[in-house]
Tab-separated table of C-alpha atoms and ligand atoms in Angstrom:
chain	number	residue	atom	x	y	z
R	1	UNK	CA	98.586	165.253	90.646
R	2	UNK	CA	101.309	162.132	90.428
R	3	UNK	CA	100.788	159.534	88.136
R	4	UNK	CA	101.300	156.184	89.896
R	5	UNK	CA	102.198	154.764	87.771
R	6	UNK	CA	104.134	151.881	90.505
R	7	UNK	CA	100.474	151.363	91.382
R	8	UNK	CA	99.485	149.796	87.648
R	9	UNK	CA	102.668	148.335	87.080
R	10	UNK	CA	102.820	144.089	87.238
R	11	UNK	CA	105.826	142.501	89.051
R	12	UNK	CA	108.413	141.376	86.407
R	13	UNK	CA	109.384	137.795	86.636
R	14	UNK	CA	113.731	137.033	87.086
R	15	UNK	CA	113.771	136.508	83.152
R	16	UNK	CA	112.911	139.628	81.964
R	17	UNK	CA	115.206	141.014	84.340
R	18	UNK	CA	117.974	139.395	82.928
R	19	UNK	CA	120.639	142.209	83.485
R	20	UNK	CA	124.429	140.724	82.240
R	21	UNK	CA	127.589	143.027	84.388
R	22	UNK	CA	130.479	143.814	82.896
R	23	UNK	CA	132.050	142.891	86.436
R	24	UNK	CA	135.178	141.056	86.586
R	25	UNK	CA	136.007	138.419	88.559
R	26	UNK	CA	138.092	139.645	91.598
R	27	UNK	CA	140.615	136.058	91.308
R	28	UNK	CA	142.317	136.947	94.678
R	29	UNK	CA	143.902	134.700	97.531
R	30	UNK	CA	143.815	135.303	100.761
R	31	UNK	CA	146.735	132.390	100.940
R	32	UNK	CA	149.224	133.643	99.191
R	33	UNK	CA	152.556	133.936	101.299
R	34	UNK	CA	154.034	137.572	100.915
R	35	UNK	CA	157.597	137.348	99.784
R	36	UNK	CA	158.133	140.782	102.711
R	37	UNK	CA	160.920	142.714	102.232
R	38	UNK	CA	162.522	140.095	99.299
R	39	UNK	CA	164.072	143.022	96.575
R	40	UNK	CA	163.762	140.157	94.379
R	41	UNK	CA	160.204	140.284	94.018
R	42	UNK	CA	159.386	143.707	93.002
R	43	UNK	CA	157.126	142.614	89.262
R	44	UNK	CA	156.173	145.953	87.311
R	45	UNK	CA	152.905	146.006	85.774
R	46	UNK	CA	151.651	147.534	82.954
R	47	UNK	CA	151.732	150.766	83.554
R	48	UNK	CA	155.941	150.818	84.062
R	49	UNK	CA	154.746	151.336	88.503
R	50	UNK	CA	157.412	148.656	90.319
R	51	UNK	CA	156.559	149.685	93.876
R	52	UNK	CA	155.628	146.823	96.034
R	53	UNK	CA	154.176	146.483	100.107
R	54	UNK	CA	156.883	145.311	102.023
R	55	UNK	CA	157.662	145.378	105.590
R	56	UNK	CA	160.745	147.426	105.564
R	57	UNK	CA	161.285	147.872	108.443
R	58	UNK	CA	161.996	144.577	109.978
R	59	UNK	CA	158.664	144.406	112.181
R	60	UNK	CA	156.834	141.468	110.527
R	61	UNK	CA	154.248	143.613	109.789
R	62	UNK	CA	152.982	145.342	106.725
R	63	UNK	CA	151.924	148.728	107.555
R	64	UNK	CA	148.893	149.918	105.855
R	65	UNK	CA	147.784	153.902	105.745
R	66	UNK	CA	143.892	154.532	104.994
R	67	UNK	CA	142.906	157.134	103.716
R	68	UNK	CA	139.128	157.383	104.367
R	69	UNK	CA	136.461	159.126	103.118
R	70	UNK	CA	134.348	160.179	106.188
R	71	UNK	CA	132.070	157.898	107.686
R	72	UNK	CA	128.578	159.783	105.589
R	73	UNK	CA	126.292	156.213	104.772
R	74	UNK	CA	126.233	153.088	105.318
R	75	UNK	CA	128.657	151.273	103.295
R	76	UNK	CA	130.368	153.725	104.195
R	77	UNK	CA	130.773	152.184	108.237
R	78	UNK	CA	130.695	148.890	106.486
R	79	UNK	CA	133.593	149.376	104.501
R	80	UNK	CA	135.848	150.779	107.316
R	81	UNK	CA	134.821	148.004	109.478
R	82	UNK	CA	136.564	145.986	107.074
R	83	UNK	CA	139.441	147.732	106.729
R	84	UNK	CA	139.405	147.251	111.009
R	85	UNK	CA	138.724	143.270	110.996
R	86	UNK	CA	141.103	142.464	108.063
R	87	UNK	CA	144.190	144.799	108.198
R	88	UNK	CA	145.064	142.948	112.158
R	89	UNK	CA	148.721	141.045	113.241
R	90	UNK	CA	146.852	138.347	113.222
R	91	UNK	CA	146.771	138.766	109.248
R	92	UNK	CA	150.526	140.239	109.198
R	93	UNK	CA	149.050	144.272	108.786
R	94	UNK	CA	148.912	146.828	111.442
R	95	UNK	CA	146.632	149.891	109.950
R	96	UNK	CA	146.979	153.133	110.407
R	97	UNK	CA	143.192	154.900	109.929
R	98	UNK	CA	143.349	158.926	109.129
R	99	UNK	CA	139.162	160.040	108.369
R	100	UNK	CA	139.338	163.124	105.481
R	101	UNK	CA	135.565	163.220	106.838
R	102	UNK	CA	134.204	163.958	102.984
R	103	UNK	CA	136.376	166.821	103.102
R	104	UNK	CA	138.801	166.641	100.191
R	105	UNK	CA	141.402	169.237	101.047
R	106	UNK	CA	141.896	167.279	104.370
R	107	UNK	CA	141.986	163.776	102.280
R	108	UNK	CA	145.373	165.274	100.682
R	109	UNK	CA	146.590	166.478	103.961
R	110	UNK	CA	146.046	162.635	105.175
R	111	UNK	CA	147.695	161.316	102.295
R	112	UNK	CA	151.196	164.046	102.948
R	113	UNK	CA	150.493	163.236	106.876
R	114	UNK	CA	150.197	158.381	106.085
R	115	UNK	CA	153.411	159.320	104.149
R	116	UNK	CA	155.272	161.761	106.890
R	117	UNK	CA	154.601	158.283	109.193
R	118	UNK	CA	156.443	156.331	106.525
R	119	UNK	CA	153.681	153.777	107.344
R	120	UNK	CA	154.413	150.714	104.147
R	121	UNK	CA	151.386	150.813	102.372
R	122	UNK	CA	148.812	153.433	101.201
R	123	UNK	CA	145.369	153.045	100.589
R	124	UNK	CA	143.488	156.021	99.076
R	125	UNK	CA	139.453	155.693	98.553
R	126	UNK	CA	139.378	159.259	96.947
R	127	UNK	CA	136.755	162.006	98.077
R	128	UNK	CA	137.017	163.078	94.880
R	129	UNK	CA	139.407	162.427	91.722
R	130	UNK	CA	140.895	165.190	90.802
R	131	UNK	CA	144.025	167.513	92.369
R	132	UNK	CA	146.214	163.608	92.775
R	133	UNK	CA	149.366	163.924	91.139
R	134	UNK	CA	151.867	166.257	93.154
R	135	UNK	CA	150.627	163.593	96.402
R	136	UNK	CA	150.665	160.665	94.134
R	137	UNK	CA	153.827	162.003	92.835
R	138	UNK	CA	155.510	162.658	96.395
R	139	UNK	CA	154.277	159.133	97.418
R	140	UNK	CA	156.376	157.253	95.008
R	141	UNK	CA	159.239	159.807	94.981
R	142	UNK	CA	158.892	158.442	99.357
R	143	UNK	CA	158.890	154.719	98.281
R	144	UNK	CA	155.623	153.899	98.930
R	145	UNK	CA	153.300	152.336	96.639
R	146	UNK	CA	149.602	153.641	96.774
R	147	UNK	CA	146.543	151.410	96.299
R	148	UNK	CA	142.682	153.853	94.982
R	149	UNK	CA	140.157	151.678	96.324
R	150	UNK	CA	136.145	152.182	96.018
R	151	UNK	CA	136.377	155.516	93.991
R	152	UNK	CA	138.714	155.160	91.183
R	153	UNK	CA	141.572	158.598	90.186
R	154	UNK	CA	141.551	160.359	87.297
R	155	UNK	CA	145.367	160.504	87.042
R	156	UNK	CA	147.968	158.058	84.882
R	157	UNK	CA	147.823	155.155	86.150
R	158	UNK	CA	151.404	155.045	86.635
R	159	UNK	CA	150.641	157.178	89.636
R	160	UNK	CA	150.233	153.691	91.064
R	161	UNK	CA	149.665	150.329	92.186
R	162	UNK	CA	145.799	148.989	91.387
R	163	UNK	CA	142.434	150.303	91.979
R	164	UNK	CA	140.002	147.931	93.560
R	165	UNK	CA	136.028	148.740	93.808
R	166	UNK	CA	132.967	149.709	92.681
R	167	UNK	CA	132.187	150.264	88.174
R	168	UNK	CA	130.641	152.748	89.071
R	169	UNK	CA	128.604	154.001	85.426
R	170	UNK	CA	127.624	150.008	84.891
R	171	UNK	CA	126.302	149.747	88.042
R	172	UNK	CA	124.340	153.599	86.577
R	173	UNK	CA	123.917	151.100	83.360
R	174	UNK	CA	122.803	148.560	85.448
R	175	UNK	CA	119.912	150.714	86.902
R	176	UNK	CA	118.958	152.630	83.949
R	177	UNK	CA	118.401	148.759	82.059
R	178	UNK	CA	116.373	147.754	85.478
R	179	UNK	CA	113.818	150.491	84.413
R	180	UNK	CA	114.445	150.457	80.476
R	181	UNK	CA	112.795	147.206	81.407
R	182	UNK	CA	109.906	147.291	83.633
R	183	UNK	CA	109.064	149.962	81.578
R	184	UNK	CA	108.461	148.149	79.057
R	185	UNK	CA	107.865	144.939	80.799
R	186	UNK	CA	104.362	146.429	82.363
R	187	UNK	CA	103.563	148.441	79.539
R	188	UNK	CA	103.872	152.666	81.009
R	189	UNK	CA	103.348	155.290	78.241
R	190	UNK	CA	103.233	157.444	80.975
R	191	UNK	CA	105.604	160.322	80.533
R	192	UNK	CA	108.451	159.384	83.541
R	193	UNK	CA	109.396	162.569	85.561
R	194	UNK	CA	112.886	161.892	87.793
R	195	UNK	CA	114.692	163.008	90.286
R	196	UNK	CA	117.931	162.144	90.101
R	197	UNK	CA	119.170	162.382	94.459
R	198	UNK	CA	123.535	162.746	93.517
R	199	UNK	CA	126.125	161.816	95.763
R	200	UNK	CA	129.400	163.718	96.652
R	201	UNK	CA	129.934	165.829	93.377
R	202	UNK	CA	133.156	164.795	91.322
R	203	UNK	CA	133.351	161.582	93.246
R	204	UNK	CA	133.363	158.866	90.667
R	205	UNK	CA	130.768	157.236	92.577
R	206	UNK	CA	128.746	160.124	92.199
R	207	UNK	CA	130.200	160.456	88.644
R	208	UNK	CA	129.396	156.917	86.802
R	209	UNK	CA	125.705	156.902	88.468
R	210	UNK	CA	125.032	160.392	87.206
R	211	UNK	CA	126.411	159.470	83.566
R	212	UNK	CA	124.385	156.731	82.803
R	213	UNK	CA	120.908	158.344	83.847
R	214	UNK	CA	122.220	160.959	81.869
R	215	UNK	CA	123.201	159.331	79.306
R	216	UNK	CA	120.061	157.325	79.018
R	217	UNK	CA	117.510	159.675	79.371
R	218	UNK	CA	117.045	161.576	76.402
R	219	UNK	CA	116.920	158.688	74.181
R	220	UNK	CA	113.978	157.252	76.048
R	221	UNK	CA	112.306	159.979	76.760
R	222	UNK	CA	112.604	160.936	80.435
R	223	UNK	CA	112.564	164.046	82.145
R	224	UNK	CA	114.814	164.570	84.528
R	225	UNK	CA	112.586	167.337	87.082
R	226	UNK	CA	115.114	168.060	89.401
R	227	UNK	CA	119.072	167.284	90.050
R	228	UNK	CA	120.598	167.476	93.510
R	229	UNK	CA	123.309	166.474	95.299
R	230	UNK	CA	122.349	165.494	98.555
R	231	UNK	CA	125.670	164.254	99.940
R	232	UNK	CA	125.206	160.566	100.087
R	233	UNK	CA	123.977	161.085	103.518
R	234	UNK	CA	120.207	160.446	104.823
R	235	UNK	CA	119.415	163.969	106.312
R	236	UNK	CA	120.859	165.898	102.827
R	237	UNK	CA	118.431	163.273	101.085
R	238	UNK	CA	115.612	164.254	102.996
R	239	UNK	CA	116.495	167.712	103.190
R	240	UNK	CA	116.988	167.493	99.202
R	241	UNK	CA	113.761	165.844	98.444
R	242	UNK	CA	111.872	168.346	100.924
R	243	UNK	CA	112.562	170.849	98.410
R	244	UNK	CA	112.057	169.403	95.497
R	245	UNK	CA	108.333	168.150	97.012
R	246	UNK	CA	107.861	171.946	97.645
R	247	UNK	CA	108.217	172.976	94.163
R	248	UNK	CA	105.199	171.320	93.247
R	249	UNK	CA	106.561	169.337	90.511
R	250	UNK	CA	105.370	166.343	88.935
R	251	UNK	CA	107.711	162.641	89.071
R	252	UNK	CA	107.230	159.583	89.273
R	253	UNK	CA	110.762	157.973	89.362
R	254	UNK	CA	113.244	158.374	92.127
R	255	UNK	CA	116.946	158.013	90.813
R	256	UNK	CA	118.990	158.369	94.739
R	257	UNK	CA	122.446	157.242	93.932
R	258	UNK	CA	122.737	155.355	97.997
R	259	UNK	CA	120.432	154.201	100.252
R	260	UNK	CA	120.640	156.744	103.135
R	261	UNK	CA	119.908	159.672	100.473
R	262	UNK	CA	116.983	156.721	99.452
R	263	UNK	CA	115.484	156.740	103.780
R	264	UNK	CA	115.940	161.258	103.556
R	265	UNK	CA	114.064	161.194	100.332
R	266	UNK	CA	110.904	158.505	101.547
R	267	UNK	CA	111.393	160.384	105.145
R	268	UNK	CA	110.196	163.506	103.190
R	269	UNK	CA	107.695	161.420	100.978
R	270	UNK	CA	105.706	160.019	103.934
R	271	UNK	CA	106.269	163.344	105.663
R	272	UNK	CA	104.333	165.147	102.670
R	273	UNK	CA	101.933	162.765	102.433
R	274	UNK	CA	102.712	160.806	100.236
R	275	UNK	CA	102.726	156.992	99.679
R	276	UNK	CA	106.402	156.212	98.516
R	277	UNK	CA	104.879	152.568	97.629
R	278	UNK	CA	103.701	155.343	94.122
R	279	UNK	CA	106.524	156.028	93.243
R	280	UNK	CA	109.366	153.449	91.406
R	281	UNK	CA	112.720	153.940	93.705
R	282	UNK	CA	115.865	153.375	91.873
R	283	UNK	CA	119.229	152.623	94.676
R	284	UNK	CA	122.155	152.121	94.878
R	285	UNK	CA	124.607	149.944	97.447
R	286	UNK	CA	122.804	147.134	99.336
R	287	UNK	CA	122.676	148.049	102.995
R	288	UNK	CA	120.972	145.151	104.773
R	289	UNK	CA	117.995	147.799	105.777
R	290	UNK	CA	117.383	149.150	102.039
R	291	UNK	CA	117.219	145.309	100.765
R	292	UNK	CA	113.892	144.951	103.822
R	293	UNK	CA	112.942	147.871	101.971
R	294	UNK	CA	112.923	146.512	98.255
R	295	UNK	CA	111.004	143.562	100.261
R	296	UNK	CA	108.572	145.661	102.177
R	297	UNK	CA	107.354	147.897	98.272
R	298	UNK	CA	109.105	150.690	99.423
R	299	UNK	CA	111.553	150.782	96.988
R	300	UNK	CA	112.104	149.069	93.947
R	301	UNK	CA	115.758	148.335	92.606
R	302	UNK	CA	119.186	148.356	94.626
R	303	UNK	CA	122.590	148.783	91.840
R	304	UNK	CA	124.922	146.193	94.455
R	305	UNK	CA	127.757	148.105	95.775
R	306	UNK	CA	130.300	146.181	98.114
R	307	UNK	CA	132.260	147.510	100.641
R	308	UNK	CA	133.616	145.232	101.751
R	309	UNK	CA	136.920	145.658	100.692
R	310	UNK	CA	139.461	144.742	103.283
R	311	UNK	CA	140.108	141.089	102.972
R	312	UNK	CA	140.208	141.703	98.679
R	313	UNK	CA	142.663	144.672	99.820
R	314	UNK	CA	144.641	143.114	101.431
R	315	UNK	CA	144.594	139.553	99.130
R	316	UNK	CA	146.119	141.742	96.393
R	317	UNK	CA	148.713	143.720	98.513
R	318	UNK	CA	149.620	140.133	99.589
R	319	UNK	CA	149.783	138.628	95.409
R	320	UNK	CA	151.714	142.541	95.053
R	321	UNK	CA	154.407	141.371	98.166
R	322	UNK	CA	155.093	138.129	96.145
R	323	UNK	CA	156.623	139.219	93.160
R	324	UNK	CA	153.290	138.259	91.363
R	325	UNK	CA	152.228	141.672	88.746
R	326	UNK	CA	148.803	142.263	89.751
R	327	UNK	CA	145.879	143.762	87.554
R	328	UNK	CA	145.918	147.314	87.047
R	329	UNK	CA	142.070	148.246	87.485
R	330	UNK	CA	139.428	144.832	89.440
R	331	UNK	CA	135.783	145.592	89.247
R	332	UNK	CA	133.558	144.518	92.335
R	333	UNK	CA	131.255	140.799	90.997
R	334	UNK	CA	128.030	143.663	91.241
R	335	UNK	CA	124.253	143.072	90.325
R	336	UNK	CA	120.871	143.794	91.710
R	337	UNK	CA	118.861	143.898	94.279
R	338	UNK	CA	114.688	143.851	92.796
R	339	UNK	CA	111.485	141.258	94.555
R	340	UNK	CA	112.792	138.543	92.097
R	341	UNK	CA	115.796	137.739	94.607
R	342	UNK	CA	115.764	139.957	97.804
R	343	UNK	CA	114.392	137.818	100.213
R	344	UNK	CA	117.570	136.032	98.861
R	345	UNK	CA	119.976	138.381	98.838
R	346	UNK	CA	118.741	139.624	102.802
R	347	UNK	CA	121.104	137.000	104.160
R	348	UNK	CA	123.965	138.203	102.572
R	349	UNK	CA	123.781	142.099	102.874
R	350	UNK	CA	125.903	144.178	104.754
R	351	UNK	CA	125.307	146.267	107.856
R	352	UNK	CA	121.943	146.651	109.697
X	401	GYE	O1	127.981	154.501	97.172
X	401	GYE	C1	128.349	155.490	98.774
X	401	GYE	C2	128.636	156.493	100.017
X	401	GYE	O2	131.957	155.336	97.135
X	401	GYE	C3	130.555	153.827	96.824
X	401	GYE	O3	129.805	155.937	98.520
X	401	GYE	C4	130.790	154.378	97.684
X	401	GYE	C5	129.470	155.595	97.899
X	401	GYE	C6	128.763	154.582	98.300
X	401	GYE	O4	129.053	157.125	100.752
X	401	GYE	O5	126.743	155.115	99.968
């Protein structure tokens, strides 16, 4: 039997939900005028990495080779579009776009292809975080600066120029703190049994969000009754949820590491004749349709993750090209969306 704790729970006030965010400001300035191609503008960063983007072929544009993860989610579609919109000639760029189709091995070949093509800067949004040292060293040896975006890497930081994107563990902590606050504000004493849909295993988006829940569950007395990857896709999220439902254990919370898997999980619940409103549903990203589901009471909270990185990465490239030292790591500004702010948040939500 489901515990239906959500049904008895009261809406939280904004005050009870005030969380502190560890996000740093991007601090970028797209108005910077790059001094492209002038060797005097090289600035070494703290790690000793001293390659900066430049117009090495003198065509007046910087060619960015973007090694993208794939097209698995609404977040990803919005992320790709933001690069395609920003990295255009009118902004001083050319874009070479390669899609790894969520395949970590293919993506390593993609980066090698970008090096062979002689692009002037590489942006790598890594599928997974490991095995990158040789390829990053090859880019460095070829004199091509490399930016890591969206997901981080477990490599020494003297192998890349900068990281720009979300702080995945902080996003997970935001979600976990929301659940703690919700439980205490509503005096919920029932056991908390969590279904955990994970993202692509080995991506820092999965590792950080999973770590936050795994770290918090024992101390809070929460049981994670199912934990499996849904690979950040709606279809897989639905399939995994269907198999959990068939196994028949009780649960009252769903912690789903992106909106697309959440849509799939909700479809699976409904197909099994269950009412999603009777579960506490926690999601990540903040697509417009997911924010609408918060307004409709289907999703309870979304830990935000900003996909619109193109202009912000562009500003960092321009700053580095102008010889300014840029931070090794810059995290996006991120919060959460629940019933207290969804009506406001939907006005600026990304995607459809
Ligand atoms: O949350 C998910 C996507 O790496 C932050 O990847 C990104 C994640 C995002 O497929 O929807």
